[in-house]
Every structure is written in structure tokens, then in C-alpha cells.
């Protein structure tokens, strides 16, 4: 007697109950064989429901439905009673504007005060002999400070995404992510530091036509040593921040990237100043010191390459992640050339203290936004997909800032932080008597206009760039933030220089610009 199979329909999701129709068959991907309809009959000859899980491995090597289930977005009824599943990550998709602002505010202020401290340091060290006689060091400043965007913020975004989709829940996975990523950023820091010194030499030689081999080696040694040590220290801080955020139930995307910059500018600038000053003093009596420093850090490259290459979590980035960091370094170096030409002009001497602040604030805010959008997309699929969450190729400004989308909400919150944040930072600089500039109303208006325009442009570019990279099968965690922070350095330095130039032209004598 033949049993008639019953056809049942249920809404399809990642786990869908599909009807079994005579003549249909299912193939097992592991065994490569067909399963006949009779295999799905119960003992009494009645049809049974078959649950088919549509599994797609995302860019992090985790099934999409696992990431979504862990975030509670589809965790309805499950027969899985396994206790091996890690703790449920907090979903960034259900955040309100208030919760986003509350989580971002403290790291944002902390990062801002770090940039203020870096600006005060630059205001002091610009008068040192090494900055006077080897002016190409100024070109290194934005390029090396931009390493936090090229490396540390990219690391923070990459680890935040891994934490949010449950790839750092077990000690084994955590250790694997730490070792691979630390080795990776040491490789990138050494190479980028070396290339930044070459760019500084070239950009310094083109306008003046003057070249000194001793100064070139000094720039190389200072740049490589600073990049290596700063990335080592900041990378360890980033790992601690992300692990702590997960344990406290805070979304790492909201706090990791600002904290990456909170001490990043200060540590990097202090290291660059101290190392270049020490090597400059040894230049006359012990000229061999500079080449030895270069050779030492470059000789460590094979060790870091072997470690990063042996880790599946970082192997792909080791091969494909060079384009954004190198191009970003070149963009930041152009901003450094503007800084070099501007600071050397006595009329704009006060600009040095404000440059790290405006660049740091813009870079921090856009890095938060890029990291959030990237995590949002990773929860909906894999790079190259075109889900409903990423349909746009060129978004309009209204959809970026005024829609009901969660990413638009975060863009509004981040943009609204610009004015109060900069007012606090400007007051701090003024109270510490930095920058040789009195805070007049017209100066504040010009400065705030430049800062608002910078962040507005960056947030819009971030919305377009992250979705564009996603559609081109590129992981935004690895590719977007270097470009965005480098553009922040270039746009911020250019707009600030323009503001100082206009103030000088209109004769704002009360502001004592360049006094």
C-alpha cells in the first residue's frame, strides 16, 4: 500500500521546514549522494517534516545563522541543548540614539583629550633642533599618527566584528585571534613606517631640491622604530579593551576605535619626537646608529610574517590588506606636506596644536561609524552579497543622516558630538595656554565650520564606501577605515590651514594667530 506524502508549507528562514514531494530528493554535500523520498517516511509510513538549514560561511568562517542566533535575532525555538555555545553577544542592531551616545561619549572625550595632549606636545617639540633642521619630520607626523587608522583602528574594527559574531568566545579562538593579529600589525607597521620615511624624503626633496643621505637614514630609523613600538603598545591595549567590553556587555564597536586613538596620537608623537631627537644627537658622533636601528626592526619582519601567515584569521589580510594602508599613508603624507609648509610660516605657528585635535576627532568619529556599518553588514551575510541591508551604491545625504535606519541614527549622534566636543577641547587648549592663539568668537566660528564640514564629509563618504566595498567582495573592516582616517587627516589639515589663512587675510589681530 502506497502512503501519500502530505505537503506542508512554513515560512522560510535560515532554518526552513520544506515539503517532501514524491520524486523530490535531497543531496548530502558531505556524502555526495541522493536521498530518496522513502528515507523520510516514519515507522508507520507517514511523512515526516525535514528541517533544512541553509548554511553560508561568512567572511569570518562562521555560519550566518549561528551569528544571528547568538545575537538573539532569530533564537525562537531550538532543540539544541549544547552548553558549548559561548555567551550571547549584545546585538548592536537594537540600540537607541541615547544608548549609542552614552557608550560613545566617554571614549570620544577620552580620545579627544588624547589628541589635545598630542597637540600640546607638537606645539612644544616644533621648536626642537631636529624639527628645525630636519623639517621632513613634520611630514611624518600625520602619516605616523594615521597608523591608528591604518592599523590599530582596523584591528579594533576587525576584532569587534569577530567578538560580535561569536569568534572570540573560547580561549582557543581568543588566543588565535590575538597572536595572528599582533603579528600582522607588526608586519604592517614596519613596512608602512619604512614607506612613510621614503614619502617624507621625496616630499621634502621636491619643493627644495635638497637631499641629505644622513637625514634620510634618520627619518627611516625614527619612522620604523616609532611605528613598531607604538603599534605593539596600542595593539595590546586594543585587545584588552575589546575583551573588557564583551565582559561588561558593551558593544565593542562603540568604544574600541575611540580608545584606540585616545592614547594613540600622544604615544606615537611622543615616541617620534623622542626617538628622532635622540638619533639626531647621535648623528654627528655615531653615524652608524641610525642604519643599525633600521636594520634591526626590518630584520624582525620574517618572524612576524611566518606567525601571521600560519594563522588562518590573518593570512588573507597579510596578502590582500596592503593596498589600503599604503594608499592611506600616501594620503596622510600629503596632509603632512601641508602641515610642513604651514607650520614653517611664522604667520601660522599656532596651527600645530590644533592639527592633531581636528584630525583625531574626525578620524575617531568616522571610524566608529565605519566599524558599526561593517558589523551590521556582517550580520546579514558575507562580503559580495547584496542583502536588503546594503542595497545602495551611492546614498543620498538624506538617507545617510535623516532616515530611520540604525546607521543613520548613529551618524546623527556622532555629528552632534562635534561642536560640544571641540568646545571642550578648545577650552582645554586655551586654559593650558597652547597654540599661541586667543579664542576669539571669529576664530571659534571658523574652526567649528571646518570641523563640522570635515565630519559631515567623512560620515557621508563612510556610508558610501563601506557599502561599496561590501558589494565588491571586500571586507570593510580591513579596507575602509585606513582610507577614511587618511582622508580625515587630509581634509582636516587642509580646512584648518585654509581657516588660518583666511583669518590672517581678514586681519583678525585679536586672535593673535601666529603670535
Short mmCIF file of C-alpha atoms in Angstrom, two decimals:
data_model
loop_
_atom_site.label_atom_id
_atom_site.label_comp_id
_atom_site.label_asym_id
_atom_site.label_seq_id
_atom_site.Cartn_x
_atom_site.Cartn_y
_atom_site.Cartn_z
CA UNK A 1 0.00 0.00 0.00
CA UNK A 2 1.41 3.34 -1.01
CA UNK A 3 1.39 6.15 1.55
CA UNK A 4 0.54 9.61 0.27
CA UNK A 5 3.00 12.25 1.36
CA UNK A 6 1.50 15.35 2.92
CA UNK A 7 2.77 18.69 1.65
CA UNK A 8 3.23 21.28 4.39
CA UNK A 9 4.26 24.90 4.00
CA UNK A 10 6.02 27.04 6.54
CA UNK A 11 7.64 30.48 6.23
CA UNK A 12 11.20 30.04 5.02
CA UNK A 13 14.06 31.36 7.11
CA UNK A 14 17.59 30.14 7.61
CA UNK A 15 16.04 27.06 9.14
CA UNK A 16 13.06 26.19 6.91
CA UNK A 17 10.59 23.32 7.01
CA UNK A 18 10.33 22.19 3.42
CA UNK A 19 7.63 19.91 1.95
CA UNK A 20 8.59 16.45 0.74
CA UNK A 21 7.06 15.78 -2.66
CA UNK A 22 7.23 12.43 -4.46
CA UNK A 23 10.09 12.45 -6.89
CA UNK A 24 11.99 15.11 -4.98
CA UNK A 25 15.31 14.30 -3.47
CA UNK A 26 17.91 15.88 -1.30
CA UNK A 27 21.62 15.56 -1.76
CA UNK A 28 24.06 15.41 1.11
CA UNK A 29 27.01 17.74 0.49
CA UNK A 30 29.27 15.61 2.62
CA UNK A 31 28.45 12.24 1.03
CA UNK A 32 27.54 13.49 -2.43
CA UNK A 33 24.60 11.06 -2.71
CA UNK A 34 20.87 11.41 -3.25
CA UNK A 35 18.33 10.78 -0.55
CA UNK A 36 15.16 9.14 -1.76
CA UNK A 37 11.69 10.12 -0.52
CA UNK A 38 11.35 6.77 1.26
CA UNK A 39 14.18 7.82 3.56
CA UNK A 40 11.90 10.43 5.08
CA UNK A 41 8.97 8.14 5.99
CA UNK A 42 8.21 7.41 9.59
CA UNK A 43 7.75 3.89 11.04
CA UNK A 44 4.02 3.97 10.27
CA UNK A 45 4.55 5.08 6.68
CA UNK A 46 3.54 8.70 7.27
CA UNK A 47 5.57 11.62 6.03
CA UNK A 48 7.87 13.45 8.39
CA UNK A 49 8.95 17.08 8.28
CA UNK A 50 12.53 17.74 7.32
CA UNK A 51 14.28 20.86 8.55
CA UNK A 52 16.84 22.10 6.07
CA UNK A 53 19.35 24.62 7.32
CA UNK A 54 20.66 26.91 4.63
CA UNK A 55 24.21 27.48 5.80
CA UNK A 56 26.56 30.00 4.35
CA UNK A 57 30.02 30.57 5.72
CA UNK A 58 30.68 34.22 6.17
CA UNK A 59 33.99 36.00 5.81
CA UNK A 60 34.92 35.10 9.36
CA UNK A 61 34.35 31.39 8.88
CA UNK A 62 31.16 31.23 10.94
CA UNK A 63 27.72 30.28 9.62
CA UNK A 64 25.46 33.26 9.15
CA UNK A 65 22.57 31.73 11.05
CA UNK A 66 24.85 30.98 14.01
CA UNK A 67 25.85 34.63 14.26
CA UNK A 68 22.25 35.77 14.04
CA UNK A 69 21.03 33.21 16.55
CA UNK A 70 23.74 34.20 19.00
CA UNK A 71 22.61 37.80 18.72
CA UNK A 72 19.06 36.84 19.54
CA UNK A 73 17.57 37.94 16.27
CA UNK A 74 16.20 34.52 15.32
CA UNK A 75 16.52 32.48 18.50
CA UNK A 76 12.93 31.27 18.78
CA UNK A 77 12.57 27.58 19.45
CA UNK A 78 15.66 25.39 19.35
CA UNK A 79 16.26 21.80 20.23
CA UNK A 80 19.97 22.44 20.71
CA UNK A 81 20.74 21.93 24.38
CA UNK A 82 24.50 22.02 23.97
CA UNK A 83 26.38 24.00 26.61
CA UNK A 84 29.36 24.61 24.34
CA UNK A 85 27.84 27.74 22.85
CA UNK A 86 29.51 30.88 24.18
CA UNK A 87 27.71 33.77 25.87
CA UNK A 88 25.25 35.64 23.69
CA UNK A 89 26.80 38.81 22.29
CA UNK A 90 24.86 42.03 22.59
CA UNK A 91 23.20 42.97 19.33
CA UNK A 92 24.15 46.42 18.03
CA UNK A 93 21.00 46.47 15.90
CA UNK A 94 18.62 47.29 18.78
CA UNK A 95 20.46 50.30 20.17
CA UNK A 96 18.71 53.62 20.70
CA UNK A 97 20.22 57.03 19.98
CA UNK A 98 20.63 57.57 23.71
CA UNK A 99 22.45 54.28 24.27
CA UNK A 100 24.74 54.92 21.29
CA UNK A 101 25.57 58.41 22.52
CA UNK A 102 26.09 57.23 26.08
CA UNK A 103 28.51 54.48 25.04
CA UNK A 104 30.41 56.69 22.58
CA UNK A 105 30.61 59.84 24.73
CA UNK A 106 33.21 58.79 27.29
CA UNK A 107 35.62 57.14 24.81
CA UNK A 108 35.13 60.13 22.48
CA UNK A 109 36.09 62.62 25.20
CA UNK A 110 38.98 60.41 26.29
CA UNK A 111 40.24 60.22 22.71
CA UNK A 112 39.79 63.97 22.31
CA UNK A 113 41.87 64.76 25.37
CA UNK A 114 44.50 62.42 23.98
CA UNK A 115 44.62 64.46 20.78
CA UNK A 116 44.76 67.67 22.83
CA UNK A 117 47.78 66.29 24.67
CA UNK A 118 49.34 65.33 21.33
CA UNK A 119 48.73 68.85 20.05
CA UNK A 120 50.40 70.35 23.11
CA UNK A 121 53.38 68.05 22.59
CA UNK A 122 53.64 69.05 18.91
CA UNK A 123 53.40 72.72 19.90
CA UNK A 124 56.44 72.22 22.13
CA UNK A 125 58.62 69.92 20.03
CA UNK A 126 58.23 72.01 16.85
CA UNK A 127 60.94 74.24 18.32
CA UNK A 128 63.43 71.39 18.84
CA UNK A 129 66.55 71.30 16.69
CA UNK A 130 65.54 68.08 14.94
CA UNK A 131 62.26 69.68 13.79
CA UNK A 132 64.06 72.89 12.77
CA UNK A 133 66.87 71.35 10.76
CA UNK A 134 65.14 68.15 9.57
CA UNK A 135 61.78 69.67 8.70
CA UNK A 136 60.71 66.49 6.90
CA UNK A 137 59.86 65.13 10.35
CA UNK A 138 56.67 67.24 10.15
CA UNK A 139 55.66 65.22 7.08
CA UNK A 140 55.97 62.05 9.17
CA UNK A 141 53.57 63.36 11.83
CA UNK A 142 50.21 62.83 10.05
CA UNK A 143 51.46 59.63 8.39
CA UNK A 144 52.52 58.03 11.67
CA UNK A 145 49.59 59.41 13.66
CA UNK A 146 47.45 57.95 10.89
CA UNK A 147 48.75 54.50 11.78
CA UNK A 148 45.99 54.33 14.37
CA UNK A 149 43.60 54.46 11.43
CA UNK A 150 45.67 52.22 9.20
CA UNK A 151 46.41 49.56 11.80
CA UNK A 152 45.01 50.00 15.31
CA UNK A 153 41.51 51.11 14.30
CA UNK A 154 41.39 48.44 11.61
CA UNK A 155 42.46 45.91 14.25
CA UNK A 156 39.78 47.22 16.61
CA UNK A 157 37.09 47.01 13.92
CA UNK A 158 38.19 43.51 12.89
CA UNK A 159 38.22 42.22 16.48
CA UNK A 160 34.92 43.97 17.31
CA UNK A 161 33.22 42.18 14.43
CA UNK A 162 34.78 38.87 15.48
CA UNK A 163 33.57 39.41 19.04
CA UNK A 164 30.04 40.35 17.95
CA UNK A 165 29.61 37.24 15.80
CA UNK A 166 31.00 34.92 18.48
CA UNK A 167 34.51 34.17 17.24
CA UNK A 168 36.25 35.12 20.48
CA UNK A 169 34.11 33.21 22.97
CA UNK A 170 36.51 30.34 23.70
CA UNK A 171 40.10 30.69 24.98
CA UNK A 172 41.45 28.86 21.93
CA UNK A 173 39.70 31.20 19.47
CA UNK A 174 40.72 34.24 21.53
CA UNK A 175 44.41 33.28 21.61
CA UNK A 176 44.36 32.55 17.89
CA UNK A 177 42.93 35.98 17.11
CA UNK A 178 45.42 37.72 19.40
CA UNK A 179 48.62 36.12 18.11
CA UNK A 180 47.70 36.37 14.45
CA UNK A 181 46.57 39.98 14.60
CA UNK A 182 49.51 41.19 16.71
CA UNK A 183 51.98 39.63 14.27
CA UNK A 184 50.05 41.12 11.36
CA UNK A 185 50.13 44.70 12.64
CA UNK A 186 53.87 44.43 13.36
CA UNK A 187 54.45 43.50 9.72
CA UNK A 188 52.23 46.32 8.52
CA UNK A 189 53.72 48.87 10.95
CA UNK A 190 57.30 48.12 9.90
CA UNK A 191 56.53 48.30 6.18
CA UNK A 192 54.31 51.38 6.45
CA UNK A 193 56.85 53.14 8.67
CA UNK A 194 59.58 52.48 6.11
CA UNK A 195 57.42 53.70 3.22
CA UNK A 196 56.36 56.78 5.20
CA UNK A 197 60.00 57.77 5.62
CA UNK A 198 60.57 57.42 1.87
CA UNK A 199 57.50 59.58 1.20
CA UNK A 200 58.77 62.20 3.66
CA UNK A 201 62.15 62.30 1.93
CA UNK A 202 60.55 62.63 -1.52
CA UNK A 203 58.01 65.28 -0.48
CA UNK A 204 60.77 67.19 1.31
CA UNK A 205 63.13 67.00 -1.65
CA UNK A 206 60.67 68.02 -4.42
CA UNK A 207 59.98 71.63 -3.27
CA UNK A 208 63.56 72.49 -2.20
CA UNK A 209 65.64 70.21 -4.40
CA UNK A 210 67.83 69.41 -1.38
CA UNK A 211 68.70 65.84 -0.36
CA UNK A 212 70.77 64.59 2.58
CA UNK A 213 71.54 60.90 3.00
CA UNK A 214 72.10 61.33 6.74
CA UNK A 215 68.70 62.96 7.17
CA UNK A 216 67.08 60.26 5.02
CA UNK A 217 68.50 57.48 7.22
CA UNK A 218 67.48 59.42 10.33
CA UNK A 219 63.90 59.66 9.04
CA UNK A 220 63.86 55.94 8.22
CA UNK A 221 65.15 54.88 11.65
CA UNK A 222 62.80 57.24 13.51
CA UNK A 223 59.75 56.23 11.46
CA UNK A 224 60.26 52.46 11.62
CA UNK A 225 61.08 52.42 15.34
CA UNK A 226 58.12 54.67 16.19
CA UNK A 227 55.66 52.67 14.10
CA UNK A 228 56.79 49.34 15.53
CA UNK A 229 56.76 50.32 19.22
CA UNK A 230 53.53 52.34 19.00
CA UNK A 231 51.67 49.53 17.23
CA UNK A 232 52.88 46.98 19.77
CA UNK A 233 51.67 49.04 22.73
CA UNK A 234 48.36 50.14 21.16
CA UNK A 235 47.60 46.66 19.84
CA UNK A 236 47.84 45.22 23.34
CA UNK A 237 45.59 48.00 24.66
CA UNK A 238 43.02 47.27 21.94
CA UNK A 239 42.82 43.59 22.79
CA UNK A 240 42.27 44.40 26.46
CA UNK A 241 39.54 46.95 25.63
CA UNK A 242 37.59 44.56 23.41
CA UNK A 243 37.77 41.68 25.89
CA UNK A 244 36.69 44.00 28.70
CA UNK A 245 33.83 45.44 26.62
CA UNK A 246 32.48 41.97 25.90
CA UNK A 247 32.53 41.03 29.58
CA UNK A 248 30.74 44.28 30.53
CA UNK A 249 28.04 43.85 27.86
CA UNK A 250 29.14 46.92 25.87
CA UNK A 251 29.24 46.90 22.08
CA UNK A 252 32.99 46.99 21.22
CA UNK A 253 32.23 48.92 18.02
CA UNK A 254 31.22 51.94 20.12
CA UNK A 255 34.29 52.09 22.36
CA UNK A 256 37.21 50.25 20.77
CA UNK A 257 38.07 52.62 17.93
CA UNK A 258 37.92 55.84 20.04
CA UNK A 259 40.05 54.29 22.77
CA UNK A 260 42.49 53.15 20.07
CA UNK A 261 43.01 56.83 19.37
CA UNK A 262 42.81 58.13 22.96
CA UNK A 263 46.48 57.39 23.64
CA UNK A 264 47.46 56.66 20.04
CA UNK A 265 48.30 60.20 18.98
CA UNK A 266 50.06 61.04 22.23
CA UNK A 267 52.13 57.84 22.35
CA UNK A 268 53.06 58.00 18.67
CA UNK A 269 54.01 61.67 18.69
CA UNK A 270 55.97 61.34 21.94
CA UNK A 271 57.85 58.34 20.53
CA UNK A 272 58.56 60.09 17.23
CA UNK A 273 59.83 63.21 18.98
CA UNK A 274 61.97 61.36 21.49
CA UNK A 275 63.44 58.85 19.05
CA UNK A 276 64.18 61.41 16.33
CA UNK A 277 65.74 63.78 18.88
CA UNK A 278 67.95 61.02 20.31
CA UNK A 279 69.05 59.80 16.87
CA UNK A 280 69.72 63.38 15.75
CA UNK A 281 72.08 63.87 18.70
CA UNK A 282 73.98 60.71 17.71
CA UNK A 283 74.16 61.74 14.06
CA UNK A 284 77.49 63.56 14.28
CA UNK A 285 79.45 61.34 16.68
CA UNK A 286 77.89 57.90 15.98
CA UNK A 287 76.54 57.93 12.46
CA UNK A 288 76.28 54.12 12.42
CA UNK A 289 73.45 54.11 15.00
CA UNK A 290 70.73 55.13 12.54
CA UNK A 291 71.42 52.37 9.98
CA UNK A 292 71.61 49.80 12.80
CA UNK A 293 68.20 50.81 14.12
CA UNK A 294 66.70 50.44 10.63
CA UNK A 295 68.34 47.06 10.09
CA UNK A 296 67.21 45.71 13.48
CA UNK A 297 63.50 46.35 13.02
CA UNK A 298 63.49 45.27 9.37
CA UNK A 299 65.28 42.02 10.29
CA UNK A 300 62.33 41.08 12.53
CA UNK A 301 59.95 41.10 9.58
CA UNK A 302 60.38 37.40 8.62
CA UNK A 303 59.39 36.30 12.14
CA UNK A 304 56.15 38.29 12.12
CA UNK A 305 55.35 37.17 8.56
CA UNK A 306 55.70 33.50 9.50
CA UNK A 307 53.39 33.90 12.52
CA UNK A 308 50.74 35.88 10.60
CA UNK A 309 50.91 33.53 7.61
CA UNK A 310 50.40 30.47 9.81
CA UNK A 311 47.17 31.89 11.25
CA UNK A 312 44.05 31.45 9.12
CA UNK A 313 42.44 34.52 10.73
CA UNK A 314 45.11 36.87 9.34
CA UNK A 315 46.55 35.03 6.33
CA UNK A 316 44.19 36.67 3.84
CA UNK A 317 44.79 40.17 5.24
CA UNK A 318 48.55 39.58 5.07
CA UNK A 319 48.24 39.05 1.33
CA UNK A 320 45.46 41.46 0.40
CA UNK A 321 45.50 44.18 3.08
CA UNK A 322 48.40 46.28 1.76
CA UNK A 323 46.63 48.49 -0.72
CA UNK A 324 44.54 50.48 1.79
CA UNK A 325 47.33 51.06 4.34
CA UNK A 326 49.85 52.15 1.71
CA UNK A 327 47.43 54.45 -0.13
CA UNK A 328 46.23 55.85 3.21
CA UNK A 329 49.84 56.53 4.22
CA UNK A 330 50.38 58.43 0.96
CA UNK A 331 47.21 60.49 1.52
CA UNK A 332 48.26 61.33 5.09
CA UNK A 333 51.73 62.30 3.84
CA UNK A 334 50.12 64.91 1.58
CA UNK A 335 48.45 66.29 4.69
CA UNK A 336 51.89 66.24 6.33
CA UNK A 337 53.31 68.28 3.45
CA UNK A 338 50.59 70.89 4.05
CA UNK A 339 51.47 70.90 7.76
CA UNK A 340 55.19 71.25 6.99
CA UNK A 341 54.62 74.21 4.68
CA UNK A 342 52.13 75.86 7.06
CA UNK A 343 53.92 75.45 10.39
CA UNK A 344 57.16 76.76 8.87
CA UNK A 345 55.32 80.04 8.15
CA UNK A 346 55.53 82.33 11.20
CA UNK A 347 52.02 83.61 10.50
CA UNK A 348 50.55 80.14 11.13
CA UNK A 349 52.71 78.93 14.01
CA UNK A 350 49.67 78.38 16.23
CA UNK A 351 48.25 75.78 13.87
CA UNK A 352 50.46 72.97 15.21
CA UNK A 353 48.49 72.49 18.42
CA UNK A 354 45.11 72.26 16.65
CA UNK A 355 46.06 69.86 13.83
CA UNK A 356 46.10 66.61 15.87
CA UNK A 357 42.82 67.64 17.54
CA UNK A 358 40.73 68.28 14.43
CA UNK A 359 42.24 65.30 12.60
CA UNK A 360 41.89 62.99 15.59
CA UNK A 361 38.27 63.88 16.34
CA UNK A 362 37.20 63.47 12.71
CA UNK A 363 39.05 60.18 12.34
CA UNK A 364 37.66 58.81 15.60
CA UNK A 365 34.03 59.56 14.75
CA UNK A 366 34.16 58.19 11.22
CA UNK A 367 35.98 55.06 12.42
CA UNK A 368 33.15 54.36 14.87
CA UNK A 369 30.58 54.73 12.09
CA UNK A 370 32.51 52.55 9.64
CA UNK A 371 33.01 49.84 12.26
CA UNK A 372 29.29 49.84 13.13
CA UNK A 373 28.15 49.62 9.50
CA UNK A 374 30.62 46.82 8.82
CA UNK A 375 29.39 44.76 11.78
CA UNK A 376 25.78 45.40 10.70
CA UNK A 377 26.54 44.04 7.23
CA UNK A 378 28.45 41.03 8.55
CA UNK A 379 25.33 40.00 10.47
CA UNK A 380 23.32 39.87 7.25
CA UNK A 381 25.64 37.89 5.02
CA UNK A 382 29.11 37.80 3.55
CA UNK A 383 31.05 40.40 1.52
CA UNK A 384 29.85 40.35 -2.06
CA UNK A 385 26.21 39.76 -1.12
CA UNK A 386 23.58 42.41 -1.79
CA UNK A 387 21.15 41.96 1.09
CA UNK A 388 18.35 44.36 1.92
CA UNK A 389 20.65 45.99 4.48
CA UNK A 390 23.08 47.14 1.77
CA UNK A 391 21.16 47.99 -1.40
CA UNK A 392 22.67 51.39 -2.05
CA UNK A 393 25.65 52.20 -4.23
CA UNK A 394 25.53 55.97 -3.88
CA UNK A 395 23.35 57.03 -0.94
CA UNK A 396 21.78 60.44 -0.78
CA UNK A 397 22.69 62.77 2.12
CA UNK A 398 19.09 62.48 3.38
CA UNK A 399 19.29 58.69 3.63
CA UNK A 400 22.68 58.94 5.35
CA UNK A 401 21.64 61.40 8.06
CA UNK A 402 17.82 61.57 8.25
CA UNK A 403 16.41 58.08 7.71
CA UNK A 404 15.11 55.76 10.44
CA UNK A 405 17.91 53.27 9.81
CA UNK A 406 20.11 52.43 12.81
CA UNK A 407 23.24 53.55 10.95
CA UNK A 408 21.62 56.88 10.09
CA UNK A 409 20.73 57.27 13.75
CA UNK A 410 24.33 56.71 14.80
CA UNK A 411 25.52 59.19 12.13
CA UNK A 412 23.30 61.88 13.66
CA UNK A 413 24.56 61.12 17.15
CA UNK A 414 28.20 61.26 16.06
CA UNK A 415 27.69 64.50 14.14
CA UNK A 416 26.01 66.14 17.14
CA UNK A 417 29.08 65.36 19.26
CA UNK A 418 31.35 67.56 17.13
CA UNK A 419 30.50 71.03 18.47
CA UNK A 420 30.33 70.29 22.23
CA UNK A 421 33.38 68.07 21.98
CA UNK A 422 35.51 70.66 20.18
CA UNK A 423 34.35 73.40 22.55
CA UNK A 424 35.65 71.35 25.48
CA UNK A 425 38.93 70.66 23.69
CA UNK A 426 39.41 74.29 22.64
CA UNK A 427 38.78 75.47 26.20
CA UNK A 428 41.31 72.94 27.47
CA UNK A 429 43.94 74.16 24.99
CA UNK A 430 43.22 77.78 25.89
CA UNK A 431 43.42 77.13 29.64
CA UNK A 432 46.80 75.44 29.13
CA UNK A 433 47.95 78.42 27.04
CA UNK A 434 48.72 76.31 24.00
CA UNK A 435 48.83 77.30 20.37
CA UNK A 436 49.74 80.98 20.83
CA UNK A 437 46.12 81.75 19.92
CA UNK A 438 43.43 83.61 21.83
CA UNK A 439 39.98 82.07 21.42
CA UNK A 440 38.03 84.92 19.85
CA UNK A 441 34.50 84.45 18.53
CA UNK A 442 35.56 84.68 14.88
CA UNK A 443 38.32 82.11 15.41
CA UNK A 444 35.87 79.66 17.05
CA UNK A 445 33.37 80.17 14.20
CA UNK A 446 35.97 79.40 11.53
CA UNK A 447 37.36 76.44 13.48
CA UNK A 448 33.91 74.93 14.12
CA UNK A 449 32.92 75.39 10.49
CA UNK A 450 35.99 73.47 9.39
CA UNK A 451 35.38 70.71 11.97
CA UNK A 452 31.68 70.29 11.10
CA UNK A 453 32.37 70.24 7.38
CA UNK A 454 35.12 67.67 7.85
CA UNK A 455 32.94 65.26 9.86
CA UNK A 456 29.94 65.77 7.57
CA UNK A 457 32.01 64.80 4.52
CA UNK A 458 33.61 61.85 6.29
CA UNK A 459 30.33 60.35 7.55
CA UNK A 460 28.78 60.56 4.09
CA UNK A 461 31.87 59.01 2.45
CA UNK A 462 31.83 56.23 5.09
CA UNK A 463 28.21 55.35 4.27
CA UNK A 464 29.05 55.10 0.59
CA UNK A 465 32.48 53.46 0.91
CA UNK A 466 31.57 50.65 3.33
CA UNK A 467 28.58 49.56 1.24
CA UNK A 468 30.58 49.91 -1.99
CA UNK A 469 33.40 47.74 -0.64
CA UNK A 470 30.88 45.19 0.63
CA UNK A 471 29.37 44.92 -2.84
CA UNK A 472 32.83 44.41 -4.35
CA UNK A 473 33.54 41.42 -2.08
CA UNK A 474 35.94 43.39 0.16
CA UNK A 475 35.76 43.18 3.94
CA UNK A 476 35.16 46.79 5.14
CA UNK A 477 36.84 46.01 8.47
CA UNK A 478 40.16 45.69 6.65
CA UNK A 479 39.77 48.24 3.86
CA UNK A 480 37.53 51.18 4.79
CA UNK A 481 38.98 52.71 7.97
CA UNK A 482 42.51 53.39 6.60
CA UNK A 483 41.06 55.36 3.70
CA UNK A 484 38.61 57.24 5.91
CA UNK A 485 41.08 58.28 8.59
CA UNK A 486 43.65 59.30 5.97
CA UNK A 487 41.01 61.42 4.24
CA UNK A 488 40.20 62.86 7.66
CA UNK A 489 43.84 63.91 8.08
CA UNK A 490 43.98 65.48 4.63
CA UNK A 491 40.60 67.23 4.83
CA UNK A 492 41.14 68.39 8.42
CA UNK A 493 44.64 69.76 7.79
CA UNK A 494 43.55 71.45 4.57
CA UNK A 495 40.45 73.08 6.06
CA UNK A 496 42.36 74.18 9.17
CA UNK A 497 45.14 75.71 7.06
CA UNK A 498 42.50 77.48 4.97
CA UNK A 499 40.82 78.83 8.11
CA UNK A 500 44.11 80.18 9.47
CA UNK A 501 44.88 81.72 6.09
CA UNK A 502 41.50 83.48 5.90
CA UNK A 503 41.87 84.72 9.47
CA UNK A 504 45.26 86.14 8.59
CA UNK A 505 43.91 87.80 5.42
CA UNK A 506 40.98 89.48 7.18
CA UNK A 507 43.36 90.69 9.88
CA UNK A 508 41.92 89.02 12.97
CA UNK A 509 44.57 90.64 15.15
CA UNK A 510 42.66 89.88 18.31
CA UNK A 511 43.17 86.16 17.77
CA UNK A 512 46.97 86.61 17.82
CA UNK A 513 47.30 83.94 15.13
CA UNK A 514 50.95 83.21 14.63
CA UNK A 515 51.98 85.45 17.52
#
